[in-house]
Amino acid sequence: QITLKESGPTLVKPTQTLTLTCTFSGFSLSTSGVAVGWIRQPPGKALEWLALISWNDDRRYSPSLKSRLTITKDTSKNQVVLTVTNMDPVDSATYYCARSILPAGVPLDYWGQGTLVTVSS
Amino acid sequence: DIVMTQSPDSLAVSLGERATINCKSSQSVLYSSNNKNYLAWFQQKPGQPPKLLIYWASTRQSWVPDRFSGSGSGTDFTLTISSLQAEDVAVYYCQQYYGTPWTFGQGTKVEIK
């Protein structure tokens, strides 16, 4: 059974750094072709892809946010961490992590339930 | 970035009737080396994460009922629900994974008329 779960603060202040952890089970990020990504969704709005890290440590970022994002993995702990610097109220959103199998062309087939992050002073 | 544009933004369909959602990409998402369209469809119900319905434009996930179908190639794609059921009320998103940044459409809300 494949599961993913996001964890992190629910409230951050403007200019602070957000650190989110995706803890997963049922698959390994050391398996060829596996990737884990982050997607966010402001309340009532559309989905926005943020970043992706692959089994071979290839990292991809949204160009519009690249200077503020860092994605890392800890294969031994089955975790992927996303940091977002200089948080702003417009970054308030539900943040999801999701798995992809890239060579098979299957994107985002398993998702976590998401974690709502509010940016406010 | 590849821009994904869905139409309509919302639609109301009677139970048992057909629902059709269109998605247009600003550039082709057809990968010539394998002739695959890197286009996916997601369903999102209120308070839930999105669920992958279809990938490669027309391949259904194993759990997806066959009333859902995807079609199209290149830049123009369609998600069809052949006979709308009450449990299909949701927002549907198309997404391209041809190249990063992966991008989503703005979503189409499907309701019962």
PDB file of C-alpha atoms in Angstrom, chain A residues 29 34-38 49-63 66 69-75 79-83 102, chain B residues 100-102:
ATOM      1  CA  LEU A  29      12.977   6.720  -3.924  1.00  0.00           C
ATOM      2  CA  VAL A  34      10.594   7.012  -9.131  1.00  0.00           C
ATOM      3  CA  ALA A  35      10.168  10.691  -8.327  1.00  0.00           C
ATOM      4  CA  VAL A  36       8.405  12.728  -5.662  1.00  0.00           C
ATOM      5  CA  GLY A  37       7.119  16.208  -6.263  1.00  0.00           C
ATOM      6  CA  TRP A  38       5.372  19.066  -4.510  1.00  0.00           C
ATOM      7  CA  TRP A  49       3.484  22.466  -9.544  1.00  0.00           C
ATOM      8  CA  LEU A  50       6.494  23.479  -7.469  1.00  0.00           C
ATOM      9  CA  ALA A  51       9.330  20.964  -7.586  1.00  0.00           C
ATOM     10  CA  LEU A  52      10.354  17.390  -8.293  1.00  0.00           C
ATOM     11  CA  ILE A  53      13.194  15.158  -7.161  1.00  0.00           C
ATOM     12  CA  SER A  54      14.020  11.879  -8.865  1.00  0.00           C
ATOM     13  CA  TRP A  55      15.640   8.627  -7.804  1.00  0.00           C
ATOM     14  CA  ASN A  56      18.939   9.796  -9.338  1.00  0.00           C
ATOM     15  CA  ASP A  57      18.796  13.106  -7.400  1.00  0.00           C
ATOM     16  CA  ASP A  58      17.781  15.079 -10.490  1.00  0.00           C
ATOM     17  CA  ARG A  59      15.930  18.156  -9.203  1.00  0.00           C
ATOM     18  CA  ARG A  60      13.517  20.341 -11.122  1.00  0.00           C
ATOM     19  CA  TYR A  61      11.894  23.563  -9.965  1.00  0.00           C
ATOM     20  CA  SER A  62       9.204  25.964 -11.034  1.00  0.00           C
ATOM     21  CA  PRO A  63      11.143  28.804 -12.685  1.00  0.00           C
ATOM     22  CA  LYS A  66      13.242  28.565  -8.219  1.00  0.00           C
ATOM     23  CA  LEU A  69      12.765  26.533  -3.352  1.00  0.00           C
ATOM     24  CA  THR A  70      14.987  23.665  -2.319  1.00  0.00           C
ATOM     25  CA  ILE A  71      13.983  20.021  -2.572  1.00  0.00           C
ATOM     26  CA  THR A  72      15.990  17.226  -0.979  1.00  0.00           C
ATOM     27  CA  LYS A  73      15.533  13.545  -0.255  1.00  0.00           C
ATOM     28  CA  ASP A  74      16.533  11.153   2.496  1.00  0.00           C
ATOM     29  CA  THR A  75      16.168   7.731   0.968  1.00  0.00           C
ATOM     30  CA  GLN A  79      11.332  11.390   3.150  1.00  0.00           C
ATOM     31  CA  VAL A  80      11.403  14.348   0.792  1.00  0.00           C
ATOM     32  CA  VAL A  81      11.805  17.840   2.188  1.00  0.00           C
ATOM     33  CA  LEU A  82      10.783  21.107   0.538  1.00  0.00           C
ATOM     34  CA  THR A  83      11.960  24.449   1.847  1.00  0.00           C
ATOM     35  CA  LEU A 102       8.729   8.877 -14.961  1.00  0.00           C
TER      36      LEU A 102
ATOM     37  CA  THR B 100       9.238  21.058 -16.556  1.00  0.00           C
ATOM     38  CA  PRO B 101       7.706  23.102 -15.157  1.00  0.00           C
ATOM     39  CA  TRP B 102       4.767  20.742 -15.204  1.00  0.00           C
TER      40      TRP B 102
END
